Amino acid sequence: MKRSLTIFSGCLWLMVASILNASSTTQTLLDQLERAQSMDEAGPIVDKLWREWTSAHKNSDEESLMSEGLVAMSEGNLGRAENIFTKLIEVNPNFTEAWNKRATLRFMLWDFEGSLKDVEKVLTLEPRHFGALSGLGMIHLRLGDPERALKAYEDLVNIFPSNADAVQKIITLKNYLGINTL
């Protein structure tokens, strides 16, 4: 019994250490992204972040669900992909990228309120998730709320300053809203 408890404790510690290390890696990459001076510098960091977020599963079942969802999404089978990501969220409600992928799908399905709820969950789990902030801006634009869209894009640029698309959206929204940029 004592040996089983020791093995269980060791496995639990390795799992926790793995999660903490992944989180630490993500935070380090986000810090680097904030300091990136250009898209040439930011691009590889962004790629690493997406890989970190997409592979943040706890086990092979979650990994399989993420893969299946991504395949369904890439094939345009959005309803199936949404169901897969919903199942993944039910299995692991702290899997940030599962929430983000479902938010993206819901946006593509014109379910802006559902997408907004999912994005809010993503940002609760990872406040510096630049993909979710970009999505938040798009959702608020679709919902006719340019002030909130502007705030989302400003938050995005604080995290990812070399994102030219977000910078352009800020300029466009400020012009639309009559905000003096001097």
Short mmCIF file of C-alpha atoms in Angstrom, two decimals:
data_model
loop_
_atom_site.label_atom_id
_atom_site.label_comp_id
_atom_site.label_asym_id
_atom_site.label_seq_id
_atom_site.Cartn_x
_atom_site.Cartn_y
_atom_site.Cartn_z
CA MET A 1 0.00 0.00 0.00
CA LYS A 2 2.81 2.40 0.93
CA ARG A 3 4.60 1.60 -2.35
CA SER A 4 1.42 2.32 -4.37
CA LEU A 5 0.97 5.62 -2.56
CA THR A 6 4.59 6.55 -3.26
CA ILE A 7 4.20 5.71 -6.98
CA PHE A 8 0.93 7.67 -7.12
CA SER A 9 2.55 10.67 -5.40
CA GLY A 10 5.48 10.52 -7.81
CA CYS A 11 3.17 10.41 -10.84
CA LEU A 12 1.09 13.26 -9.44
CA TRP A 13 4.23 15.34 -8.87
CA LEU A 14 5.44 14.70 -12.46
CA MET A 15 2.05 15.72 -13.83
CA VAL A 16 2.00 18.93 -11.77
CA ALA A 17 5.61 19.72 -12.71
CA SER A 18 4.79 19.19 -16.39
CA ILE A 19 1.80 21.54 -16.20
CA LEU A 20 3.81 24.18 -14.34
CA ASN A 21 6.67 23.89 -16.83
CA ALA A 22 4.30 24.30 -19.80
CA SER A 23 2.74 27.32 -18.12
CA SER A 24 6.19 28.75 -17.40
CA THR A 25 7.21 28.22 -21.04
CA THR A 26 4.05 29.93 -22.24
CA GLN A 27 4.59 32.90 -19.94
CA THR A 28 8.21 33.22 -21.04
CA LEU A 29 7.15 33.18 -24.68
CA LEU A 30 4.46 35.78 -24.02
CA ASP A 31 7.07 37.98 -22.33
CA GLN A 32 9.29 37.60 -25.41
CA LEU A 33 6.38 38.44 -27.71
CA GLU A 34 5.76 41.65 -25.78
CA ARG A 35 9.39 42.66 -26.38
CA ALA A 36 9.52 41.64 -30.06
CA GLN A 37 10.40 44.63 -32.25
CA SER A 38 9.09 43.27 -35.56
CA MET A 39 6.96 40.54 -37.08
CA ASP A 40 10.16 38.81 -38.19
CA GLU A 41 11.09 38.53 -34.54
CA ALA A 42 7.54 37.84 -33.32
CA GLY A 43 6.62 35.20 -35.93
CA PRO A 44 8.62 32.28 -34.48
CA ILE A 45 7.43 33.18 -30.97
CA VAL A 46 3.81 33.17 -32.14
CA ASP A 47 4.34 29.77 -33.79
CA LYS A 48 5.80 28.35 -30.56
CA LEU A 49 2.90 29.75 -28.52
CA TRP A 50 0.31 28.14 -30.79
CA ARG A 51 2.15 24.81 -30.48
CA GLU A 52 2.30 25.18 -26.67
CA TRP A 53 -1.39 26.03 -26.42
CA THR A 54 -2.57 23.34 -28.82
CA SER A 55 -0.49 20.63 -27.16
CA ALA A 56 -1.39 21.51 -23.55
CA HIS A 57 -3.41 18.31 -23.18
CA LYS A 58 -3.11 16.14 -20.09
CA ASN A 59 -3.23 12.75 -21.82
CA SER A 60 -3.47 10.91 -25.13
CA ASP A 61 -7.30 10.99 -25.15
CA GLU A 62 -7.27 14.78 -24.99
CA GLU A 63 -4.51 14.88 -27.60
CA SER A 64 -6.68 12.74 -29.91
CA LEU A 65 -9.70 14.97 -29.40
CA MET A 66 -7.65 18.09 -30.18
CA SER A 67 -6.28 16.46 -33.33
CA GLU A 68 -9.74 15.28 -34.44
CA GLY A 69 -11.18 18.74 -33.82
CA LEU A 70 -8.41 20.44 -35.79
CA VAL A 71 -8.88 18.03 -38.71
CA ALA A 72 -12.66 18.54 -38.73
CA MET A 73 -12.11 22.29 -38.58
CA SER A 74 -9.61 22.24 -41.47
CA GLU A 75 -12.00 20.13 -43.54
CA GLY A 76 -14.78 22.68 -42.98
CA ASN A 77 -16.86 20.29 -40.86
CA LEU A 78 -17.56 23.03 -38.31
CA GLY A 79 -20.47 21.37 -36.51
CA ARG A 80 -18.47 18.20 -35.92
CA ALA A 81 -15.44 20.23 -34.82
CA GLU A 82 -17.59 22.22 -32.38
CA ASN A 83 -18.91 18.97 -30.88
CA ILE A 84 -15.39 17.59 -30.51
CA PHE A 85 -14.09 20.73 -28.80
CA THR A 86 -17.17 20.74 -26.53
CA LYS A 87 -16.35 17.16 -25.53
CA LEU A 88 -12.72 18.17 -24.91
CA ILE A 89 -13.88 21.05 -22.70
CA GLU A 90 -16.12 18.67 -20.74
CA VAL A 91 -13.15 16.32 -20.21
CA ASN A 92 -10.72 19.13 -19.33
CA PRO A 93 -12.42 22.46 -18.52
CA ASN A 94 -9.00 24.10 -18.05
CA PHE A 95 -7.74 23.35 -21.56
CA THR A 96 -7.51 26.94 -22.75
CA GLU A 97 -7.02 26.18 -26.42
CA ALA A 98 -10.07 23.92 -26.55
CA TRP A 99 -12.14 26.93 -25.44
CA ASN A 100 -10.38 29.13 -27.98
CA LYS A 101 -10.95 26.72 -30.86
CA ARG A 102 -14.63 26.41 -29.96
CA ALA A 103 -14.88 30.23 -29.77
CA THR A 104 -13.41 30.42 -33.27
CA LEU A 105 -15.86 27.83 -34.59
CA ARG A 106 -18.81 29.58 -33.01
CA PHE A 107 -17.71 32.84 -34.59
CA MET A 108 -17.50 31.09 -37.97
CA LEU A 109 -21.02 29.72 -37.36
CA TRP A 110 -22.25 33.27 -36.62
CA ASP A 111 -22.92 32.38 -32.96
CA PHE A 112 -21.32 35.57 -31.68
CA GLU A 113 -22.78 35.37 -28.18
CA GLY A 114 -21.54 31.78 -27.76
CA SER A 115 -18.16 32.79 -29.15
CA LEU A 116 -18.01 35.73 -26.74
CA LYS A 117 -18.68 33.47 -23.74
CA ASP A 118 -15.93 31.08 -24.84
CA VAL A 119 -13.45 33.92 -25.41
CA GLU A 120 -14.20 35.27 -21.94
CA LYS A 121 -13.33 31.82 -20.54
CA VAL A 122 -10.10 31.74 -22.56
CA LEU A 123 -9.10 35.13 -21.17
CA THR A 124 -9.91 33.97 -17.64
CA LEU A 125 -7.55 31.03 -18.10
CA GLU A 126 -4.89 32.99 -20.05
CA PRO A 127 -5.33 36.79 -19.94
CA ARG A 128 -2.57 37.30 -22.52
CA HIS A 129 -4.01 34.97 -25.17
CA PHE A 130 -3.53 37.20 -28.19
CA GLY A 131 -5.71 35.00 -30.42
CA ALA A 132 -8.64 35.35 -28.03
CA LEU A 133 -8.15 39.12 -27.82
CA SER A 134 -8.15 39.36 -31.61
CA GLY A 135 -11.32 37.28 -31.66
CA LEU A 136 -12.84 39.48 -28.98
CA GLY A 137 -12.26 42.52 -31.17
CA MET A 138 -13.91 40.81 -34.15
CA ILE A 139 -16.86 39.68 -32.05
CA HIS A 140 -17.48 43.19 -30.74
CA LEU A 141 -17.31 44.55 -34.28
CA ARG A 142 -19.92 42.00 -35.40
CA LEU A 143 -22.08 42.89 -32.40
CA GLY A 144 -21.87 46.58 -33.33
CA ASP A 145 -19.78 47.69 -30.35
CA PRO A 146 -16.75 49.55 -31.75
CA GLU A 147 -15.71 50.92 -28.34
CA ARG A 148 -15.26 47.43 -26.91
CA ALA A 149 -13.60 46.28 -30.12
CA LEU A 150 -11.11 49.13 -29.76
CA LYS A 151 -10.38 48.12 -26.16
CA ALA A 152 -9.77 44.51 -27.23
CA TYR A 153 -7.36 45.57 -29.97
CA GLU A 154 -5.54 47.94 -27.60
CA ASP A 155 -5.16 45.07 -25.11
CA LEU A 156 -3.89 42.88 -27.95
CA VAL A 157 -1.24 45.43 -28.96
CA ASN A 158 -0.04 45.63 -25.35
CA ILE A 159 0.73 41.90 -25.56
CA PHE A 160 1.72 41.71 -29.22
CA PRO A 161 2.94 45.19 -30.23
CA SER A 162 4.25 44.14 -33.64
CA ASN A 163 0.80 42.92 -34.77
CA ALA A 164 0.28 45.30 -37.71
CA ASP A 165 -3.32 44.16 -38.26
CA ALA A 166 -4.30 45.11 -34.70
CA VAL A 167 -2.48 48.45 -34.97
CA GLN A 168 -4.37 49.22 -38.19
CA LYS A 169 -7.69 48.26 -36.60
CA ILE A 170 -6.97 50.63 -33.70
CA ILE A 171 -6.29 53.49 -36.12
CA THR A 172 -9.44 52.71 -38.12
CA LEU A 173 -11.61 52.42 -35.01
CA LYS A 174 -10.25 55.62 -33.48
CA ASN A 175 -10.98 57.44 -36.74
CA TYR A 176 -14.48 55.95 -36.85
CA LEU A 177 -15.13 56.92 -33.23
CA GLY A 178 -13.66 60.39 -33.70
CA ILE A 179 -10.91 59.83 -31.15
CA ASN A 180 -7.99 62.19 -31.53
CA THR A 181 -4.79 60.16 -31.74
CA LEU A 182 -2.40 63.04 -30.94
#
